[in-house]
XYZ file of C-alpha atoms in Angstrom:
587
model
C 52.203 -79.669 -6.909
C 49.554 -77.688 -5.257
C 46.226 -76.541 -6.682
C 47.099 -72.877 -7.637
C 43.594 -72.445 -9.638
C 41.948 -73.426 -6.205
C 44.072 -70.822 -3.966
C 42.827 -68.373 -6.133
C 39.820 -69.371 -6.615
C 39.538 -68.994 -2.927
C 41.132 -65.302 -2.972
C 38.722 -64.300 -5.456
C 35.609 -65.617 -2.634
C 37.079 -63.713 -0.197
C 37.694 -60.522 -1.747
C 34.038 -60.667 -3.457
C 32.734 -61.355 0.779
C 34.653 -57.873 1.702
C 33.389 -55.852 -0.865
C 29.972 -56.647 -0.040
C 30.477 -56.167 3.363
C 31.822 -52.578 2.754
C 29.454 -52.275 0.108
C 26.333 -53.459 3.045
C 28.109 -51.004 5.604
C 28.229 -47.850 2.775
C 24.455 -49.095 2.571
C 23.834 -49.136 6.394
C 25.395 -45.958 6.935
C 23.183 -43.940 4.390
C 20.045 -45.735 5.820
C 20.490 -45.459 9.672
C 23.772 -43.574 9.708
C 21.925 -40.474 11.927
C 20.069 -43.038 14.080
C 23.487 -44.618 14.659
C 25.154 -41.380 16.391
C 21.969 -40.735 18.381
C 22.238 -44.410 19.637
C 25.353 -44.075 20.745
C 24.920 -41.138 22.602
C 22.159 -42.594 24.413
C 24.366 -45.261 25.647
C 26.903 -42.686 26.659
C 24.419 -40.929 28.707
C 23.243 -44.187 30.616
C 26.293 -45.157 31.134
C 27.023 -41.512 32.920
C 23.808 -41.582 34.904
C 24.077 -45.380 35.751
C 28.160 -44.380 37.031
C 26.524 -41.247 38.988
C 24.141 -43.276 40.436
C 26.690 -45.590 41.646
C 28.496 -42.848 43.137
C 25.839 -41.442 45.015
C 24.632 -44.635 46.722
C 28.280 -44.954 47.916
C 29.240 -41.281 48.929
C 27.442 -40.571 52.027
C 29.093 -43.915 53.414
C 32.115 -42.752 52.001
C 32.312 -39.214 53.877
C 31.371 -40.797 56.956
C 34.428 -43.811 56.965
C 36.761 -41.203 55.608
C 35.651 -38.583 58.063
C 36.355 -40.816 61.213
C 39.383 -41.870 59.453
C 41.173 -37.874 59.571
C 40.240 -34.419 58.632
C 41.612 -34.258 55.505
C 38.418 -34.405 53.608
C 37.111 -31.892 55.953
C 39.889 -29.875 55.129
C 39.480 -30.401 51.898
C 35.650 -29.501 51.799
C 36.253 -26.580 53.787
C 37.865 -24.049 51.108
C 35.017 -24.758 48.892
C 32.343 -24.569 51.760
C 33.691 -21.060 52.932
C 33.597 -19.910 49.547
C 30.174 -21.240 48.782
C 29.125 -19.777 52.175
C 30.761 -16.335 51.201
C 29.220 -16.245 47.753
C 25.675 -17.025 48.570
C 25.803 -14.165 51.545
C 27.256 -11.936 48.591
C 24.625 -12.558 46.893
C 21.510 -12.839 48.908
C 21.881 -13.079 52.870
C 18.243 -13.716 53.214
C 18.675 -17.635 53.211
C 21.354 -17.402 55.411
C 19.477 -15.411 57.885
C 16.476 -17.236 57.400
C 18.163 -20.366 58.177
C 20.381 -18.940 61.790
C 17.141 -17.152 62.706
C 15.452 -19.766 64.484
C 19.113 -20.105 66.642
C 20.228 -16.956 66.704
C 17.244 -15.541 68.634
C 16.894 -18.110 71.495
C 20.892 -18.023 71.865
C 20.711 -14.186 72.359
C 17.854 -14.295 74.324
C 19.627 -17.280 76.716
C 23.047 -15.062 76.750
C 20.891 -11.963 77.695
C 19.526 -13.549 80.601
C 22.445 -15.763 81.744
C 24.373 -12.231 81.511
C 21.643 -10.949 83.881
C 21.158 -13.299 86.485
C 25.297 -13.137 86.665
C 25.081 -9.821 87.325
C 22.238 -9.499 90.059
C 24.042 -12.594 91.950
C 27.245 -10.320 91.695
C 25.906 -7.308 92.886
C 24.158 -9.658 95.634
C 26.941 -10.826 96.432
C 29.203 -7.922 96.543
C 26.696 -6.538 98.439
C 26.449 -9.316 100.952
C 29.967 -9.980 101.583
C 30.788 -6.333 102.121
C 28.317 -5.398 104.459
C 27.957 -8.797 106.184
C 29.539 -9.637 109.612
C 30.970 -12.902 107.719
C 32.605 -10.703 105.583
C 33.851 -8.557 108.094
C 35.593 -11.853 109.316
C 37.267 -12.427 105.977
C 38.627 -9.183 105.703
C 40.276 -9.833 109.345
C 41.435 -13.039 108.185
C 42.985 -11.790 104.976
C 45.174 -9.308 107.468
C 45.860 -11.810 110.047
C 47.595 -14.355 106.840
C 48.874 -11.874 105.016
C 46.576 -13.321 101.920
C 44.566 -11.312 99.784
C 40.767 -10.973 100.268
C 39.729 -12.081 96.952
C 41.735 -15.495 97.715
C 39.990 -15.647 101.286
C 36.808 -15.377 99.899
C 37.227 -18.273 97.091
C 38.713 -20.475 99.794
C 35.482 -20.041 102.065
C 33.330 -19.802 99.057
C 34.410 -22.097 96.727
C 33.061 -25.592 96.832
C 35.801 -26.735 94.134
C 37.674 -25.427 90.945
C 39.456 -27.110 87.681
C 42.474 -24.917 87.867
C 44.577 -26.771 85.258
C 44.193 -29.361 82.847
C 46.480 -31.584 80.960
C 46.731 -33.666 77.591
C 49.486 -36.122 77.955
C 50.324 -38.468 75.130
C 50.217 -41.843 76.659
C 53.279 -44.013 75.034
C 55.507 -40.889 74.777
C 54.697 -38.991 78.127
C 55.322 -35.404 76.299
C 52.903 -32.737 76.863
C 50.209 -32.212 74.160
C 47.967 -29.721 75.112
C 47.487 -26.892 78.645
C 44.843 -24.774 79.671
C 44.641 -23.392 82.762
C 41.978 -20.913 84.665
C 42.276 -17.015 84.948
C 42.790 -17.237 88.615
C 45.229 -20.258 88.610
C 48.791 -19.623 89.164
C 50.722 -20.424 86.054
C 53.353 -23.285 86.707
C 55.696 -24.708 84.226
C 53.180 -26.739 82.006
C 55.889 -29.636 80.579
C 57.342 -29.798 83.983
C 54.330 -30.678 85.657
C 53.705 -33.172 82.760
C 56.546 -34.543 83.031
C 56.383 -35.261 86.858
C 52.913 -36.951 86.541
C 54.443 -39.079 83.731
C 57.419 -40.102 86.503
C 54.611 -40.496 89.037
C 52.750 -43.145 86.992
C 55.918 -45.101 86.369
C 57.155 -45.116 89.520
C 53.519 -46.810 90.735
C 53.526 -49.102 87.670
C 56.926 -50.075 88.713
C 56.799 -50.385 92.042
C 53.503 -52.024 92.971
C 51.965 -55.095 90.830
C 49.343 -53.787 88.863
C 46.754 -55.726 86.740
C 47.086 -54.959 83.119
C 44.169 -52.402 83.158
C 44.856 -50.966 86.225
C 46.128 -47.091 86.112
C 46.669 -44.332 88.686
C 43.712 -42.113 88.668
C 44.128 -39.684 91.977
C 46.652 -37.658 93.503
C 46.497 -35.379 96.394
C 48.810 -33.048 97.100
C 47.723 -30.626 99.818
C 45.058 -28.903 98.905
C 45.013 -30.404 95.142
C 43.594 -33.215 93.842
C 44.689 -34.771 90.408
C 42.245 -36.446 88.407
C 43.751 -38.470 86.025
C 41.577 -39.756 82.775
C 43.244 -42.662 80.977
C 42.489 -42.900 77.196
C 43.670 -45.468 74.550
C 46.514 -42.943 73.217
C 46.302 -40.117 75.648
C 45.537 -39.246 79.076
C 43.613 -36.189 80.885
C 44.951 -34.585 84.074
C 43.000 -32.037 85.514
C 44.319 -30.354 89.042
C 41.534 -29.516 91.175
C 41.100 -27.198 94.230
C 38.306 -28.096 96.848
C 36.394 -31.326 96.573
C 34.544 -32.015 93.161
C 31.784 -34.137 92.877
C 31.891 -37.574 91.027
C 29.984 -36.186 88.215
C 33.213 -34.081 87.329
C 34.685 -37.699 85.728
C 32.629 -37.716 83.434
C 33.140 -34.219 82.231
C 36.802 -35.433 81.994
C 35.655 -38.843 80.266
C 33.944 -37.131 77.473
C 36.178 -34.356 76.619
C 39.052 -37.302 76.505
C 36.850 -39.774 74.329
C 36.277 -36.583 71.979
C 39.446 -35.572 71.540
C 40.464 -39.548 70.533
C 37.568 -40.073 68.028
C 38.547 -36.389 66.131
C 42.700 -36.574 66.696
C 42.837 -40.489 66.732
C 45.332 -40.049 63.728
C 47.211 -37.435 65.344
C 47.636 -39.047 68.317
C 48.780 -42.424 66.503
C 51.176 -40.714 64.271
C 52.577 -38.446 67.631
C 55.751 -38.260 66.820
C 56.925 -34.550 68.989
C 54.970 -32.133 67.095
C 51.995 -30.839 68.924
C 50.684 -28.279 66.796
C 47.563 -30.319 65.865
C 46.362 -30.713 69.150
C 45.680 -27.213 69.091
C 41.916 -28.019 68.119
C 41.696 -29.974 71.355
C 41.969 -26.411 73.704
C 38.208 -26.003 73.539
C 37.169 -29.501 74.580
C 40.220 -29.169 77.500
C 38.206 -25.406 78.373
C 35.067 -27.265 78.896
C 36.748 -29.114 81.916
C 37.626 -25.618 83.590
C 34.774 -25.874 85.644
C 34.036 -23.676 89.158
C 31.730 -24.331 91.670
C 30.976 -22.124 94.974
C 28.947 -23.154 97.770
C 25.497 -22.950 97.485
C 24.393 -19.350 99.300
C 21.835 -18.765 100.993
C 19.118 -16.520 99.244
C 18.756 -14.170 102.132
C 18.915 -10.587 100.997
C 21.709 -8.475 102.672
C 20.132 -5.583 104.730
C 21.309 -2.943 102.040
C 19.370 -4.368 99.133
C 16.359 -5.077 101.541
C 16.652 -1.317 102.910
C 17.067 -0.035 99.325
C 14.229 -2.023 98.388
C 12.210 -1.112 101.310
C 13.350 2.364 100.166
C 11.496 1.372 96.740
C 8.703 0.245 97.972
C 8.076 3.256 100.274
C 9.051 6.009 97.203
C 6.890 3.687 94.777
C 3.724 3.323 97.502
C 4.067 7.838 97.882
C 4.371 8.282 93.925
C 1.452 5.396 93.942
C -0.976 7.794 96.500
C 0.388 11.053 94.896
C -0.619 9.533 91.239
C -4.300 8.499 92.908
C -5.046 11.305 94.765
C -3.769 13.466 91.647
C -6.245 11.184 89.312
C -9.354 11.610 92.308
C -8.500 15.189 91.804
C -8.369 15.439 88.331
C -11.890 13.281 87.929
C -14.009 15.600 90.229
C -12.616 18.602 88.554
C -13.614 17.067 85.006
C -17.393 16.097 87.248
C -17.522 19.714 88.102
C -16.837 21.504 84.676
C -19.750 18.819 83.525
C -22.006 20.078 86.152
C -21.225 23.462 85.195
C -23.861 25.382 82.711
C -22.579 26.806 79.695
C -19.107 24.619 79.711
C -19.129 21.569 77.461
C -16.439 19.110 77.970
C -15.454 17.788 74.567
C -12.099 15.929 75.158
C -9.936 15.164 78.303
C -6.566 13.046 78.807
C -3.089 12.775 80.453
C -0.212 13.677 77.685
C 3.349 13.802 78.929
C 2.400 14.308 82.844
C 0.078 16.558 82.349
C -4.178 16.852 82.462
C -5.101 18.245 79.361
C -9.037 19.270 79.330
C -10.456 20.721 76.265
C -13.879 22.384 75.240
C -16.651 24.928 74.640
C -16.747 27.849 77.228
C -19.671 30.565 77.329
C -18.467 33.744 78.785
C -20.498 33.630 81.599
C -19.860 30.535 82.474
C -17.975 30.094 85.358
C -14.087 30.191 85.354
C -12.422 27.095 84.833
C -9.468 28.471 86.723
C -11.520 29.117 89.879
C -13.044 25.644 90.124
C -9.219 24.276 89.367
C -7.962 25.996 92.449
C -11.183 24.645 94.619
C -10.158 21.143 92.888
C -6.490 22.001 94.900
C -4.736 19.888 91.688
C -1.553 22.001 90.642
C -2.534 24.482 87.739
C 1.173 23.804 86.246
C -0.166 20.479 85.641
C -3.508 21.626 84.056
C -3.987 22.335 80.443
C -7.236 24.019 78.868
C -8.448 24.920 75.773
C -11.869 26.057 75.444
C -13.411 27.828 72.796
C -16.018 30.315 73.210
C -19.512 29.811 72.260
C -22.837 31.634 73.525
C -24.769 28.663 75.559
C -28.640 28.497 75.379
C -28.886 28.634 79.454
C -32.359 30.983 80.429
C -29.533 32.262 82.236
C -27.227 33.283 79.914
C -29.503 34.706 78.079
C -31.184 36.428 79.921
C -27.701 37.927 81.476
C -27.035 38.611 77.751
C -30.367 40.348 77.602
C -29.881 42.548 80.314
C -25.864 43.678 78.968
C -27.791 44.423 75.872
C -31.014 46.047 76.241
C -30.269 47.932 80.009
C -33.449 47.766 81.502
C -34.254 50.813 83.947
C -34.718 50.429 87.547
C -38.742 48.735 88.229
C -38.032 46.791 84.633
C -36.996 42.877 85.048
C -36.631 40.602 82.389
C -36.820 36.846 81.824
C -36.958 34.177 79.586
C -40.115 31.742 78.968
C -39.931 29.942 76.202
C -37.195 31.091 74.315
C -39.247 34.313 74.582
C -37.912 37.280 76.500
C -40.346 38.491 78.910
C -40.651 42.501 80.068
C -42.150 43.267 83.519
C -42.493 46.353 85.455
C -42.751 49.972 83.745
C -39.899 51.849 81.570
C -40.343 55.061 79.349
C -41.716 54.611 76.092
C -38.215 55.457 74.370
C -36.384 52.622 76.290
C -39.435 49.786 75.328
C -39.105 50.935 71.709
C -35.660 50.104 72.105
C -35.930 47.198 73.638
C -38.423 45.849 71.466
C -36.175 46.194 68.652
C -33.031 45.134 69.657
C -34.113 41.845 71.551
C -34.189 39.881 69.087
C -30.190 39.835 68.469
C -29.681 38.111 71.873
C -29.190 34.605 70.892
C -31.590 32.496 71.785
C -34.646 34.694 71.655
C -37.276 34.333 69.601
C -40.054 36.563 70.724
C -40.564 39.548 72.566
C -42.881 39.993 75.324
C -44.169 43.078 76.987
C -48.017 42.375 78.410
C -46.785 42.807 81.670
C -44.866 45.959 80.786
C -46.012 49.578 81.450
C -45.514 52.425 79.226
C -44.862 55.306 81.644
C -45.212 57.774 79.184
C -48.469 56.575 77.885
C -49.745 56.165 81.107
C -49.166 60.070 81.450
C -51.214 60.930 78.366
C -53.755 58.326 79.242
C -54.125 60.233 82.626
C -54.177 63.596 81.018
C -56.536 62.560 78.123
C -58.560 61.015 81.226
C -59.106 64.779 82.452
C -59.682 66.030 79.682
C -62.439 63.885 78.522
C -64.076 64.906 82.024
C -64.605 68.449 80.634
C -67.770 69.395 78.587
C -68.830 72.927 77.145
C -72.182 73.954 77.853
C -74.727 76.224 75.623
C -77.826 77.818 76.135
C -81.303 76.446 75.442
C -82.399 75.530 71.628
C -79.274 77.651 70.029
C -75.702 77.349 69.626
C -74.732 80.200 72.226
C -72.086 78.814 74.760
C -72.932 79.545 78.386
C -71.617 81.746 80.027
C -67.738 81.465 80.957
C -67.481 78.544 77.915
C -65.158 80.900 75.728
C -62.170 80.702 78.306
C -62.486 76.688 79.192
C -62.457 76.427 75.296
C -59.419 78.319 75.185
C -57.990 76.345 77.756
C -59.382 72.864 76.260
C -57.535 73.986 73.011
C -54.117 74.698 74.765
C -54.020 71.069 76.679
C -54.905 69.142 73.357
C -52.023 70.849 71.806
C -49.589 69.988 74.476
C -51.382 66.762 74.717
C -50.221 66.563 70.468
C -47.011 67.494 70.824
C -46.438 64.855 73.824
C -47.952 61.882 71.875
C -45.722 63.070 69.006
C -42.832 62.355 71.142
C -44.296 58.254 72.277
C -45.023 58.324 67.852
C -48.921 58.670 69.183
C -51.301 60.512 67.189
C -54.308 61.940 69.387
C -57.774 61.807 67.631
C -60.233 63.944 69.580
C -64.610 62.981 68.565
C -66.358 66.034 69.525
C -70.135 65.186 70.430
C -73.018 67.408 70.357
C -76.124 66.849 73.123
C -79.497 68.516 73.340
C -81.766 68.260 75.991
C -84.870 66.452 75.020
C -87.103 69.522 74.683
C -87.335 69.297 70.732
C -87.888 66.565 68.293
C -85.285 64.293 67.690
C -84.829 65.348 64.013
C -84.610 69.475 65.236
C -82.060 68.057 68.336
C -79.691 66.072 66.106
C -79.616 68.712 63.896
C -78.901 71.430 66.665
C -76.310 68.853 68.175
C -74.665 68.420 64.629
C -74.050 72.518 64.720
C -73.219 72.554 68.268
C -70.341 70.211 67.598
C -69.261 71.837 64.445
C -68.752 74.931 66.261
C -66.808 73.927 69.125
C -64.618 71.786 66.702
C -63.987 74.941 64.368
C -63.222 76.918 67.939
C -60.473 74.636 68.188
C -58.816 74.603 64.912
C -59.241 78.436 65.205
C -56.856 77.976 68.308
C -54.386 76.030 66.546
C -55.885 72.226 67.559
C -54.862 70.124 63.809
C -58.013 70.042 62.262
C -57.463 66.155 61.075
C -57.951 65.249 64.440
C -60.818 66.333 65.379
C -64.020 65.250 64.015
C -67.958 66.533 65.036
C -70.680 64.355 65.306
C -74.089 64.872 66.681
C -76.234 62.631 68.808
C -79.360 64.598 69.937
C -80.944 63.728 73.554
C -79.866 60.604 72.970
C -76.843 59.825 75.948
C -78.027 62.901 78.530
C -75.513 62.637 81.436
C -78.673 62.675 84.105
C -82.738 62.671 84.203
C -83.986 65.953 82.763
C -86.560 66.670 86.417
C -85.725 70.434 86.356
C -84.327 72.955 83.650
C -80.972 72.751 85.847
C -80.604 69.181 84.543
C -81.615 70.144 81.074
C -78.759 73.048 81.231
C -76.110 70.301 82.346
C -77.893 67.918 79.180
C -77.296 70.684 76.858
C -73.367 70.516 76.227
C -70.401 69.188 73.660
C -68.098 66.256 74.802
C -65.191 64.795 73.894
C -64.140 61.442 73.482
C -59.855 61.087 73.131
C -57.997 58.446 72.016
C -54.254 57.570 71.087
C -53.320 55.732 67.936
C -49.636 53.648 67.528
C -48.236 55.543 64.630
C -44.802 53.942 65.146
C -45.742 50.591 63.172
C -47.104 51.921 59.964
């Protein structure tokens, strides 16, 4: 009978060993229960970037095996590359340009001057081979066969020409892809294919042919086929003229290109040749044209039109150099020129454009332009007036001004203007005052300048200073016949007032009384003293101003000769007069 006490026993261990173990884990979780979830996340995370990691050491491989394998990851990518590409342009385009810059600039630039060269050669050529005697010969030809010129010309011209090429698929013989040139004349595409399929069976079968050997020429008149033999497909390409070795391999690599990007295509063939359309641009790239290398001569056209240039350019060349010799003496000329200051001078839109100070007497721009014989239509100036320091100008200035009389010149020393010659008192007044608003003076000069009416007065006063009045011996009595010459004297100084009045001249008259030397000096200076008292009060008695006249007496001092006889003491005895003029005009 079995041990029941033990079995339980033993239940009783093991249910005490699980609640401990809960117990420990309810324990565990409240001490490191947070720590716990971190941990784990931390492994989550490594075991992300240590799966990502993975992946990336594998994926470039990846792309590339799957990528020669088909284009259906290409296809695949290419939805979400568009879209990427459209976005970012949305967005900012400056990348994008950024990044094309550095091809889009040399690729225009290359197209620009491909386009270019194209079209000088044309026009060289059109030139050439319609002018030329060759030409000539074509055109004759073209009439003679009944062919047209343009097909004439490519026959002499052309060296050789891919007119049509074909992609044949090798095990099935159907026709995968065409293209042919502009110019070609279009045949029946899957006929033709279908011939050269025949063509290559019936050598295969009818001669014994290594296991790698394949028919790779025809010629057919003036065609040649090139045939290109490929692991699933084949190249054809029909050629006119005879094309240079070089061609194959042209033919080679378009062939190996379209195996290594259609190699499933062409595998899986099975009639449907829409996915060979890809393979057009690689069959275009076989189209290829060659002419005969011309000759670089120049027909006589283009040289006589460029001869034509070269004359019209050498004409406008001496027109432009004789216009600039012109235009450079003109500008030496108005430099030369006093009273004409060249400030600025240039050629704007065709024309000469001078520009600076003119004086008014300065010569006349215009004039010295016509002497220069440059076209005035082609000559701008603009001058401003200005009044130049020349001694010319001013003294021309001077003389507008002032309008010297005749026997008066003027110049100017020393930024002073300088009077010669002899002009009525009125006019030097004048002149005196008004010089000094001519610009460029500074002083006024007349030394050399004679006043004519002062030099009348001078001469009269002259006379009348000659005249004495005489008395008789030891008294005060005038001689006989003194009364009337004093009446006279008195009417020429009053005429002699009025005409100093008119020059702003006052005339001061010094009447002197003489004695002979009979007496003693103290009894003659007296009698002197009275004789020239009375002569002076004659005078204002006959209207002579009495402020100008003053009486003095000097004896036997100044006797006008020896006293030998009592004839030269009558001639001693007398009153004189000493006249002067005094400038009233600058009080």
């Amino acid at each position: 009978m079995p041990d029941t006490s033990a079995t339980n026993v033993s239940v009783d261990v093991s249910f005490d060993r699980h609640a401990d173990d809960r117990e420990l884990d309810e324990l565990r979780h409240l001490l490191i229960g947070p720590e716990q979830t971190e941990l784990v996340q931390l492994r989550e995370r490594v075991d992300h970037l240590r799966h990502a990691e993975g992946i990336s050491e594998v994926l470039p491989d990846a792309i590339v095996l799957r990528t020669r394998k088909d284009q259906q990851l290409t296809e695949a990518l290419l939805p979400t590359v568009q879209q990427a590409l459209t976005i970012s342009v949305k967005r900012d385009p400056q990348p994008i340009t950024d990044a094309i810059f550095p091809v889009i600039g040399p690729a225009i630039r290359k197209a620009v001057t491909t386009a270019l060269r194209e079209a000088l050669e044309s026009f060289n050529q059109v030139l050439e081979r319609s002018l030329s005697w060759q030409s000539i010969q074509w055109r004759l030809e073209a009439r003679r066969t009944g062919k047209p010129l343009a097909e004439v010309i490519m026959l002499h011209s052309l060296l050789y020409r891919v007119e049509q090429v074909f992609l044949i698929h090798k095990r099935t013989g159907l026709l995968l892809q065409h293209v042919a040139a502009e110019t070609a004349a279009p045949r029946d595409a899957d006929m033709i294919s279908g011939m050269l399929t025949a063509i290559q069976d019936f050598v295969r079968d009818s001669f014994t042919l290594g296991t790698h050997d394949e028919l790779e020429t025809l010629q057919v008149g003036e065609l040649t086929v090139w045939i290109e033999q490929g692991p699933h497909a084949l190249l054809a390409g029909v050629i006119r003229g005879h094309a240079p070795v070089e061609l194959r391999a042209v033919f080679r690599d378009a062939l190996e290109r379209i195996h290594l990007t259609q190699r499933a295509a062409l595998e899986a063939f099975a009639g449907d040749d829409a996915p060979f359309e890809a393979t057009r641009p690689y069959l275009q790239a076989c189209l290829q044209t060659q002419y005969q290398p011309t000759t670089k001569k120049l027909s006589p056209a283009l040289v006589g039109l460029i001869a034509l240039l070269v004359v019209a350019l050498g004409v406008w060349g001496w027109w432009t150099l004789r216009d600039n010799w012109r235009w450079h003496d003109y500008l030496e000329r108005l430099r030369a020129e006093p009273g004409i200051v060249v400030t600025n001078a240039f050629k704007q839109s065709g024309r000469f454009v001078v520009a600076g100070l003119r004086d008014p007497l300065a010569a006349d721009p215009q004039a010295l332009l016509r002497e220069s014989k440059l076209d005035p239509d082609r000559v701008v100036g603009q001058w401003e007036p200005y009044q130049a320091l020349e001694p010319t100008f001013i003294r021309q200035r001077a003389e507008k001004l002032l309008q010297p009389p005749p026997g008066v010149s003027l110049r100017v020393q020393n930024s002073a203007l300088v009077a010669v010659g002899a002009a009525p008192h009125r006019w030097i007044v004048d002149a005196r005052r008004l010089a000094w608003a001519v610009a460029g003076i500074t002083a006024w000069r007349e030394e050399q300048l004679i006043d004519l009416d002062k030099q009348a007065l001078e001469s009269k006063i002259e006379a009348l200073q000659s005249q004495t009045i005489r008395f008789a011996g030891g008294t005060t009595t005038l001689s006989p016949g003194q009364e009337r010459m004093l009446n006279e004297l008195a009417a020429a100084l009053r005429q002699l007032d009025q005409a100093a009045a008119a020059i702003e001249h006052a005339v001061e008259v010094t009447v002197s009384g003489h004695t002979d030397a009979s007496g003693s000096d103290e009894a003659n200076l007296r009698l002197s003293q009275q004789r020239a008292e009375k002569v002076r009060s004659w005078l204002i008695a006959q209207g002579v101003k009495a402020s100008a006249l003053t009486a003095r007496g000097l004896g036997a001092r100044e006797p006008l000769q020896p006293e030998k006889t009592e004839s030269d003491k009558a001639v001693n005895r007398r009153v004189s007069f000493t006249i002067s003029l005094r400038d009233v005009s600058r009080r």
